[in-house]
Coordinates of C-alpha atoms in Angstrom, one line a residue:
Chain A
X1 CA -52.7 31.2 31.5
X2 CA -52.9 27.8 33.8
X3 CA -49.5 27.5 34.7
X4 CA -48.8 31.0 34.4
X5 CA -46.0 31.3 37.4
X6 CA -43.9 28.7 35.6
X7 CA -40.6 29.3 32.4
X8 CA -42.8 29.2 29.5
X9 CA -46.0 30.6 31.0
X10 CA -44.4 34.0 32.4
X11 CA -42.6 34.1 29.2
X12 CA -46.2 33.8 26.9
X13 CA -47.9 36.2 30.0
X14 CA -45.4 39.2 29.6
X15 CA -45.1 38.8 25.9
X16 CA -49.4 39.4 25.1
X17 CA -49.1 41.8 28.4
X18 CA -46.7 43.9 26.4
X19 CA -49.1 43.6 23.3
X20 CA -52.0 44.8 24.5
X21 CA -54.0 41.6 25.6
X22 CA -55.2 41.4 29.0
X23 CA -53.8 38.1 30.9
X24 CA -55.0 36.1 33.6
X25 CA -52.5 34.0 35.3
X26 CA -53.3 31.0 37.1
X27 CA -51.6 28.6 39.7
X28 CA -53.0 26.5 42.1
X29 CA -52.7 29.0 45.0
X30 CA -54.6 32.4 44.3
X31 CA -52.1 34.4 46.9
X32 CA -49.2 33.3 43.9
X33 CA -51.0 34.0 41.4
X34 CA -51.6 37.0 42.3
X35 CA -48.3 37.9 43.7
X36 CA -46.9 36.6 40.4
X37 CA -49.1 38.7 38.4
X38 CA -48.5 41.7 39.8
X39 CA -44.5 41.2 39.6
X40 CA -45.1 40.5 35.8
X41 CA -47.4 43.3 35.5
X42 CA -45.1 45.9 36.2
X43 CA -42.3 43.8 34.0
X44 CA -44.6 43.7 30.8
X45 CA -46.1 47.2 31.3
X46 CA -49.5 45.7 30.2
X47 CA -52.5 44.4 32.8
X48 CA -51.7 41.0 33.9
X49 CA -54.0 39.4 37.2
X50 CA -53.9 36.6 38.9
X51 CA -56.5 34.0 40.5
X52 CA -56.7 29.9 41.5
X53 CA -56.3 28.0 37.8
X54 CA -60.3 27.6 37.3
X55 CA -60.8 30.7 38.8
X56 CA -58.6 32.0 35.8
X57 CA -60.2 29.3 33.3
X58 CA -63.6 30.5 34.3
X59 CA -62.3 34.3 33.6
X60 CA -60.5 33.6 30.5
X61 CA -61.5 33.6 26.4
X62 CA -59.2 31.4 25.5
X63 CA -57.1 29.2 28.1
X64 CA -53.5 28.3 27.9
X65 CA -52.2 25.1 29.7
X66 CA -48.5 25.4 30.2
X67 CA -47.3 23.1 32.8
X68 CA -45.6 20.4 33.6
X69 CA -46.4 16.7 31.7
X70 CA -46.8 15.3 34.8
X71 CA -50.0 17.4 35.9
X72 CA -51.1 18.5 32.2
X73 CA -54.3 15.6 32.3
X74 CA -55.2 16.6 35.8
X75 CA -55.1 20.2 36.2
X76 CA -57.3 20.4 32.8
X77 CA -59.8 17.8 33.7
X78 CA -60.4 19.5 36.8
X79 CA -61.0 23.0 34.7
X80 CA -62.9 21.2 32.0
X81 CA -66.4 22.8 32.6
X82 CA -64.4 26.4 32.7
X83 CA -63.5 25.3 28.7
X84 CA -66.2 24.0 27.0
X85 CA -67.2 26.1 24.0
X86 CA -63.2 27.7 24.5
X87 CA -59.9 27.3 22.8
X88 CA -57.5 25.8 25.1
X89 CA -53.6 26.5 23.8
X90 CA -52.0 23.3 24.9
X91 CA -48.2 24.3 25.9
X92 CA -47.1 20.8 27.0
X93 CA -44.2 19.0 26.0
X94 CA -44.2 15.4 27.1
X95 CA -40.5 15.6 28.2
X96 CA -40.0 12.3 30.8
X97 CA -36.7 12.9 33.2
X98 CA -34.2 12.4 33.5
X99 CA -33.5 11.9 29.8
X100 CA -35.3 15.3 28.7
X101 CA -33.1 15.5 25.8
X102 CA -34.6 11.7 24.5
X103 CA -37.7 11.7 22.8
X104 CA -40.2 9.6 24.5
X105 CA -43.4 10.4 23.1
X106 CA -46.7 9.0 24.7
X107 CA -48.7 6.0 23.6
X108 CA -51.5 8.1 22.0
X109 CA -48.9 9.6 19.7
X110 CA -48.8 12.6 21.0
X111 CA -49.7 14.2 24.5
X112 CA -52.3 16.6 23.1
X113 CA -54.3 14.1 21.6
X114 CA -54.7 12.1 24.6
X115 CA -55.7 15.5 26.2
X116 CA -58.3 16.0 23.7
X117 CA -59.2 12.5 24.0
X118 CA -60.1 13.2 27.8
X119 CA -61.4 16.7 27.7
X120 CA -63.8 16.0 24.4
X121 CA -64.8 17.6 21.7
X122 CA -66.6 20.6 23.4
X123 CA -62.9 22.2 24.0
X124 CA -61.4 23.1 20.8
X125 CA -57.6 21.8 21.8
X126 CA -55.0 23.5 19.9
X127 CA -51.0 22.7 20.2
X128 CA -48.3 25.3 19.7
X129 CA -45.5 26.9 21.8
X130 CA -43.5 23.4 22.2
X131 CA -40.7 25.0 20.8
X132 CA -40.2 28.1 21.4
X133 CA -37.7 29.2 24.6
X134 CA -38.8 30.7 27.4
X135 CA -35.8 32.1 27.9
X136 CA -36.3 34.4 24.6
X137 CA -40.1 34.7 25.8
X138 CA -39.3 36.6 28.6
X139 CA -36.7 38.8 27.1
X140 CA -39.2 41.5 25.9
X141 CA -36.5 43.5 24.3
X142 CA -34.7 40.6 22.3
X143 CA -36.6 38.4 18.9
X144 CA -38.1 35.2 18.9
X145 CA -36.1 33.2 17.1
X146 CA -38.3 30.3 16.1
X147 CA -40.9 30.1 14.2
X148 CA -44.5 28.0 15.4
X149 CA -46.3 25.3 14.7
X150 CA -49.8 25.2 15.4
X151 CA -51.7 21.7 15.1
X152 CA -55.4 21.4 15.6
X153 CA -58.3 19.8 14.1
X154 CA -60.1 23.0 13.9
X155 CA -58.6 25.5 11.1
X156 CA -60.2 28.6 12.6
X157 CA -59.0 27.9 16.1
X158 CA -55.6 27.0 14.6
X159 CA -56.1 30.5 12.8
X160 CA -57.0 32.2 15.7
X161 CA -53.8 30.8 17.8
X162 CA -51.9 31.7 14.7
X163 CA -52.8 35.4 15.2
X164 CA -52.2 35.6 18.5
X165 CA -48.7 34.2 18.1
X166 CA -48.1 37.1 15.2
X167 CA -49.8 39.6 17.8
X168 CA -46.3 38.5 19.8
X169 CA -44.0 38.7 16.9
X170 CA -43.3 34.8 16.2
X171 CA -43.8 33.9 12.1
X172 CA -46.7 31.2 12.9
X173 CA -48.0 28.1 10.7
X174 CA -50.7 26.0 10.1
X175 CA -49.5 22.7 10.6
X176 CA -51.7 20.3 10.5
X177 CA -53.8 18.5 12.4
X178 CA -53.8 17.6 16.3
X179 CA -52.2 14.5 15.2
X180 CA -49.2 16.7 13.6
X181 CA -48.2 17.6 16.9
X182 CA -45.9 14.9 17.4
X183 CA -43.5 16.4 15.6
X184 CA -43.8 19.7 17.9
X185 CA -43.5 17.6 20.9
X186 CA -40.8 15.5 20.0
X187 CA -39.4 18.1 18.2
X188 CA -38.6 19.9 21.7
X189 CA -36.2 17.1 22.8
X190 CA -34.2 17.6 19.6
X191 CA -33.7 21.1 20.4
X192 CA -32.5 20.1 23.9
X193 CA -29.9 18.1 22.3
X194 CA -28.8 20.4 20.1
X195 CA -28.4 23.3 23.0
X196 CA -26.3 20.7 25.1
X197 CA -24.4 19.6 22.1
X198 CA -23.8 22.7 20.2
X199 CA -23.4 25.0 23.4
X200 CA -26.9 27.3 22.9
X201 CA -27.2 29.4 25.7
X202 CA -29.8 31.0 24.5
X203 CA -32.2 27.8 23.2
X204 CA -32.2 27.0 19.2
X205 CA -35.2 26.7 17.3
X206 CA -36.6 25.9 13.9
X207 CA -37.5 27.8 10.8
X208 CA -39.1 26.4 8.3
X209 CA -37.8 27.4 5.1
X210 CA -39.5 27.8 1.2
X211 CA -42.0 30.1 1.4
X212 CA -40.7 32.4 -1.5
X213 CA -42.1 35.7 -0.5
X214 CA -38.9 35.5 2.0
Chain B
X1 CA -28.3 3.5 -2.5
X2 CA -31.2 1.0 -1.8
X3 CA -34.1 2.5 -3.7
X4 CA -31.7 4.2 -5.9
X5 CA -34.4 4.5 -8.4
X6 CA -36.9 6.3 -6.1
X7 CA -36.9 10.1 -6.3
X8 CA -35.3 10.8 -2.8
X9 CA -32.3 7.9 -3.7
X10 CA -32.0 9.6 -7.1
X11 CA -31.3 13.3 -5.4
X12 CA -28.5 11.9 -3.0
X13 CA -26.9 9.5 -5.4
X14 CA -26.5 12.3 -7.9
X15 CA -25.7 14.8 -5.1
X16 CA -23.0 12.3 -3.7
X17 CA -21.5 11.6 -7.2
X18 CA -21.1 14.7 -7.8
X19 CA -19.4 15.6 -5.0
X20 CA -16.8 12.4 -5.9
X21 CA -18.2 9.2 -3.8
X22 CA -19.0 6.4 -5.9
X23 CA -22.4 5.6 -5.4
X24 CA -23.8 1.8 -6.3
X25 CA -27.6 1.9 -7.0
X26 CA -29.5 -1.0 -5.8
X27 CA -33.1 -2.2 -7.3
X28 CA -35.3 -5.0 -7.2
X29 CA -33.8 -5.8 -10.8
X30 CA -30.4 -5.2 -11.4
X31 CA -31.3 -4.4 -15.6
X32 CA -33.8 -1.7 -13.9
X33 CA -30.8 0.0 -11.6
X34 CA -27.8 -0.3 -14.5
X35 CA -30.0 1.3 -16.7
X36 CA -31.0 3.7 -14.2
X37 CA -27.3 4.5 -12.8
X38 CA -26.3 4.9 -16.6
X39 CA -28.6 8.1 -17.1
X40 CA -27.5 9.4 -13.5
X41 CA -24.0 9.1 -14.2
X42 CA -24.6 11.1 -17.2
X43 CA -26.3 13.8 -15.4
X44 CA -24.2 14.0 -12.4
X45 CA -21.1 13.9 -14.2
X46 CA -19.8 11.2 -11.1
X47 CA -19.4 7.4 -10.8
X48 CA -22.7 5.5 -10.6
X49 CA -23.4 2.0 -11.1
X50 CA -26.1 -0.1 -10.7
X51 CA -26.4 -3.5 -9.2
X52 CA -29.0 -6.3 -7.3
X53 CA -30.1 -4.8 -4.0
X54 CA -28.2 -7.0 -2.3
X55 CA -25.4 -7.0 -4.3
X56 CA -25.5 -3.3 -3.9
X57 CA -25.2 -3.7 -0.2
X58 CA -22.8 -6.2 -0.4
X59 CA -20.6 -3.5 -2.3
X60 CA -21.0 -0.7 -0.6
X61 CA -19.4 0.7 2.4
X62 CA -22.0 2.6 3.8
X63 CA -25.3 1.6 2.5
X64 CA -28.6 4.2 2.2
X65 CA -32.4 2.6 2.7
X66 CA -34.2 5.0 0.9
X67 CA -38.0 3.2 -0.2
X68 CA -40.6 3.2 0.5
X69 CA -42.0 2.7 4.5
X70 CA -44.0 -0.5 3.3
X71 CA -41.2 -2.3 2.0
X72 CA -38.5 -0.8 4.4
X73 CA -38.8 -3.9 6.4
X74 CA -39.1 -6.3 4.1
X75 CA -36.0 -5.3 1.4
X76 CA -33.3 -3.8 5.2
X77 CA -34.2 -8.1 6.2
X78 CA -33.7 -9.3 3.2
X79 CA -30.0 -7.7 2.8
X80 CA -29.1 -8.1 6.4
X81 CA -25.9 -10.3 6.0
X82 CA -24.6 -7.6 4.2
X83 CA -25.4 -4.6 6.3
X84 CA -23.3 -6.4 9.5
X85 CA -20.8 -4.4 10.9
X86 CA -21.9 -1.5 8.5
X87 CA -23.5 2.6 9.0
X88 CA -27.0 1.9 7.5
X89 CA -28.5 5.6 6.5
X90 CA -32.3 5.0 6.8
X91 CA -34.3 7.6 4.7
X92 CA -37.6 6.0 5.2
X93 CA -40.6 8.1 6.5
X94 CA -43.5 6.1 7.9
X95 CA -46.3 7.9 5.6
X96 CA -49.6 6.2 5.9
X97 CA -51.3 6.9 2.0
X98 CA -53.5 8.2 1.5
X99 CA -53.6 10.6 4.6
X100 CA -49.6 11.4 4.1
X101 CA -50.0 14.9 6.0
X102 CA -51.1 13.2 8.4
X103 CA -48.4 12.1 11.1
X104 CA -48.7 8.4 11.7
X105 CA -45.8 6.8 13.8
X106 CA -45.4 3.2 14.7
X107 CA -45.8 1.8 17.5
X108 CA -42.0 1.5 17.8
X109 CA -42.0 5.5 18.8
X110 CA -40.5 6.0 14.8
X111 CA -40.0 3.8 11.6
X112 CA -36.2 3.8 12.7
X113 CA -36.3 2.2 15.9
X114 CA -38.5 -0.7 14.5
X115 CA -36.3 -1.1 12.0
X116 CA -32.8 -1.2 14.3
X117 CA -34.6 -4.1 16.6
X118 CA -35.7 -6.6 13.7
X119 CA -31.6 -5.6 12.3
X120 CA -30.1 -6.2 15.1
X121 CA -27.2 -4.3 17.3
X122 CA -24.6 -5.6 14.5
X123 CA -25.6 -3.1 12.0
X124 CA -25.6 0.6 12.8
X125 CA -28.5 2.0 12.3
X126 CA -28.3 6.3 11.8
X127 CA -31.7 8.1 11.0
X128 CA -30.9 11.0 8.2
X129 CA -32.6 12.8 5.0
X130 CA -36.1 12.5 5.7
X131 CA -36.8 16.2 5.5
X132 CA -35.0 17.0 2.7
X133 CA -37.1 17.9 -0.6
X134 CA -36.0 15.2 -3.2
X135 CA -36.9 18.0 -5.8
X136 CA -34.0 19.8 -4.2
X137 CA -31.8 17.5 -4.7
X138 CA -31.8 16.6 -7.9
X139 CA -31.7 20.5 -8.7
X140 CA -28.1 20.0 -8.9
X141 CA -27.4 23.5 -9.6
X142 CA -29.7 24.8 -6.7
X143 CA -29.1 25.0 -3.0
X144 CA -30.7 22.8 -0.4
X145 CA -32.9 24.7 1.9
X146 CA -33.1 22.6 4.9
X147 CA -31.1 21.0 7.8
X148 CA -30.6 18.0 8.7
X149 CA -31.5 16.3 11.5
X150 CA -29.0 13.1 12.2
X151 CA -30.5 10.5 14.7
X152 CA -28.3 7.4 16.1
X153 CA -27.2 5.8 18.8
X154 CA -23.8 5.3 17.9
X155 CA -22.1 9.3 17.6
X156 CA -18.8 8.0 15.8
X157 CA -21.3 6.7 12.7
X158 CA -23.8 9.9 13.4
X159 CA -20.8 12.1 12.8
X160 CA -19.8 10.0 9.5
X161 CA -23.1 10.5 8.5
X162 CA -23.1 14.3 9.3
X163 CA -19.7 14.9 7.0
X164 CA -21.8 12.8 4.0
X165 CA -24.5 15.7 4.2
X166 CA -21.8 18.6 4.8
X167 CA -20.4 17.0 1.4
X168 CA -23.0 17.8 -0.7
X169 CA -23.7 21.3 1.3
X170 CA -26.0 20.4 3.7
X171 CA -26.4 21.6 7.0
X172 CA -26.1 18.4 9.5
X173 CA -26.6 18.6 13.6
X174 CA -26.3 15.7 15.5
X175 CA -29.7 15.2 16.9
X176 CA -29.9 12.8 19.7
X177 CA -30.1 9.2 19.7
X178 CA -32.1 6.9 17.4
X179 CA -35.7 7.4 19.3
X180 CA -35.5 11.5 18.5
X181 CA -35.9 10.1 14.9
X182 CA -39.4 10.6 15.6
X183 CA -39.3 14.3 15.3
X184 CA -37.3 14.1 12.2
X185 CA -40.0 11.0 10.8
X186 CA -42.9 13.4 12.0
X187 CA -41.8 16.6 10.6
X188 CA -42.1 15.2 7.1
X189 CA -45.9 15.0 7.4
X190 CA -45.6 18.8 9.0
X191 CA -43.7 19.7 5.9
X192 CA -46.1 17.9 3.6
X193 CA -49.0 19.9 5.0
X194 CA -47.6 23.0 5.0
X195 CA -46.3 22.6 1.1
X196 CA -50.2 22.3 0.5
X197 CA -51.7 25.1 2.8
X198 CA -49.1 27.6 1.4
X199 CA -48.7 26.3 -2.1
X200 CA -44.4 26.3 -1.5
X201 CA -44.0 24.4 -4.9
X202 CA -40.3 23.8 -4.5
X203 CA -40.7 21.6 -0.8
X204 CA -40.7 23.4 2.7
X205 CA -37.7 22.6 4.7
X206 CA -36.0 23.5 8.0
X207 CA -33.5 25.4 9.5
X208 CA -32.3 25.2 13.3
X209 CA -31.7 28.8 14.6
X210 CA -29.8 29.3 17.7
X211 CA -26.3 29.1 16.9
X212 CA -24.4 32.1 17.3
X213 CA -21.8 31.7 15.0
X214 CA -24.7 32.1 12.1

C-alpha cells in the first residue's frame, strides 16, 4: 500500500486488515510507516506492517499506489523493479489545485495510462478506487456507498481487483479497458462538486443501475 | 430537437411532449422530420412538429443537439445565428466506431468544450443526457433509471436545464462547469461496456448516492 499513511490509503489498509488480508503500508520514511501501521493495526483488528515504499513493493503481491498526482509517476518509477510480473492497483485521481472540483484530466487521456505508459507492460496496471470516499473507507462499522469501477487491459487482473474490492464489501465492475478510466478519474471531480453543492458530508458516489438481478 | 429523428432526440422529444413542452423536430430534410414528428405526436399524445434544422433552431427557445459526434460540429455551425443568446442542450457523446466502449475524448478535454469554442460565448452551451438509455426513454410508460449529470458554465441555464429533466422524472445534479462534461461524455463508453460484459438489455445507468434526504 504505497501511500499507505495518506485519506484513501489508511482507508483501503484498515478495510482488507479487517477482512483478513495481510497489509503492508508504505511511505517514504520506514519509522512512519511503521508507526502508522501499528496505529491502524490495532484500529482494523487485522495485521497491518509497515516498511520504506519499495521496501513494501518488494514485500507485497499485489501493490497499491494511492498518493498524491503530483508524485504518482515518480514514486512508481522508482519501485518499478519491485512490480514487474505484479498487479499494481492504481488509486490516483489526477485532481490539479486549486480547482479540485474542475475536471482537468491529463494529456494522455487519463493519468493511468500515462503510468502504464512509463512503467511498461511487465506491471499489469489496474485503475479503481477513484471514487470511493475515504471518509466511508475508514469507517469500519458504516457501508460503502459506491459502487467501483475497475479499468484495465488485463480481464483477469481487472477480475482479481474486482474480488478484492467484494472481499471489502463494495459491488465492483468490469469497466473496461485502461483507457475507460477517464471516466473514473474525472468522475472524482464531479463528485466533489456535487458534495460542495448539495452539502454531502459524508462524500456521494455512483451506482450504476440495470442490472436486473437487483 | 436537432437530430430529432435519431433514437436519443426521439426519447426526449416524446418524453418532453408528453410532459406538455412543444417540441420542434429538426432534420436534414424538413419532409423527413414532419413526417417523423407526425408519428411522435401520435405516440406521445403532445405537440410535435417537424421543421428544417435550422428553422427548427430558429423556432425554438431552447434548442437540443442530439446527433451524432461526427456531424455535431458541422450541423451546431451551420445553425449558429440561431442559437445566439440561446441554452443549447448538447447530447452528443464523442464515440469513436467501431471501438465505442472504448473511451476516446478529444483533445478539447470533452466533445462539449470543443464545441462551446468554435460557438462562441454568445450561445450557452450546457452538457446533459448523455447517459441516459434512449431505450428508456421512449418506454414512455417505464421509469428512467439513471441521473443526470448537468455540465455548464453558466448555473442560471444549468439549473433551466436541470428542471427540463426533473420534468420528465429525471433525477438532475448540477455537475460542475462545462470541462466536468468529460466524466459525463466518458461514462457513456463505461456504460456501453458494462451493458455488454453483463448482458443488461434494457441500458446501464447511474445513480449518485450520497444525499441524505434519499
Amino acid at each position: 500500500m504505497l501511500g499507505g499513511t495518506g485519506h484513501e490509503g489508511t482507508g483501503l489498509a484498515l478495510r482488507w486488515a479487517k477482512a483478513g488480508y495481510e497489509v503492508i503500508i508504505g511511505s517514504r520514511d520506514a519509522t512512519n510507516a511503521i508507526s502508522a501501521a501499528a496505529d491502524l493495526q490495532s484500529r482494523s483488528g487485522g495485521l497491518i506492517s509497515g516498511a520504506e515504499n519499495s521496501d513494501a513493493a518488494d514485500r507485497a503481491d499485489i501493490v497499491v499506489l494511492a498518493v498524491p498526482f503530483q508524485v504518482q509517476v515518480k514514486l512508481a518509477s522508482a519501485v518499478r523493479e519491485a512490480l514487474i510480473g505484479k498487479i499494481l492497483i492504481d488509486v490516483t485521481v489526477p485532481l490539479v489545485p486549486p480547482k479540485v472540483a474542475r475536471v482537468q484530466l491529463p494529456a494522455a487521456g487519463s493519468a493511468v495510462e500515462a503510468l502504464q505508459q512509463i512503467l511498461g507492460p511487465e506491471v499489469r496496471v489496474i485503475s479503481a478506487f477513484q471514487n470511493v470516499s475515504a471518509h466511508q473507507l475508514a469507517d469500519l462499522d458504516g457501508p460503502i456507498d459506491c459502487d467501483l469501477l475497475v479499468c484495465g487491459d488485463d480481464p483477469e487482473a481487472r477480475e482479481q481487483v474486482c474480488q478484492l474490492a467484494r472481499a471489502i464489501g463494495v459491488r465492483a465492475w468490469h469497466a473496461g479497458p485502461l483507457a475507460n478510466s477517464a471516466a473514473a478519474e474525472a468522475l472524482t471531480s464531479v463528485l466533489i462538486f456535487i458534495n460542495k453543492r448539495y452539502k454531502i458530508s459524508n462524500g456521494a458516489g455512483i451506482r450504476i443501475t440495470g442490472l436486473q438481478e437487483e
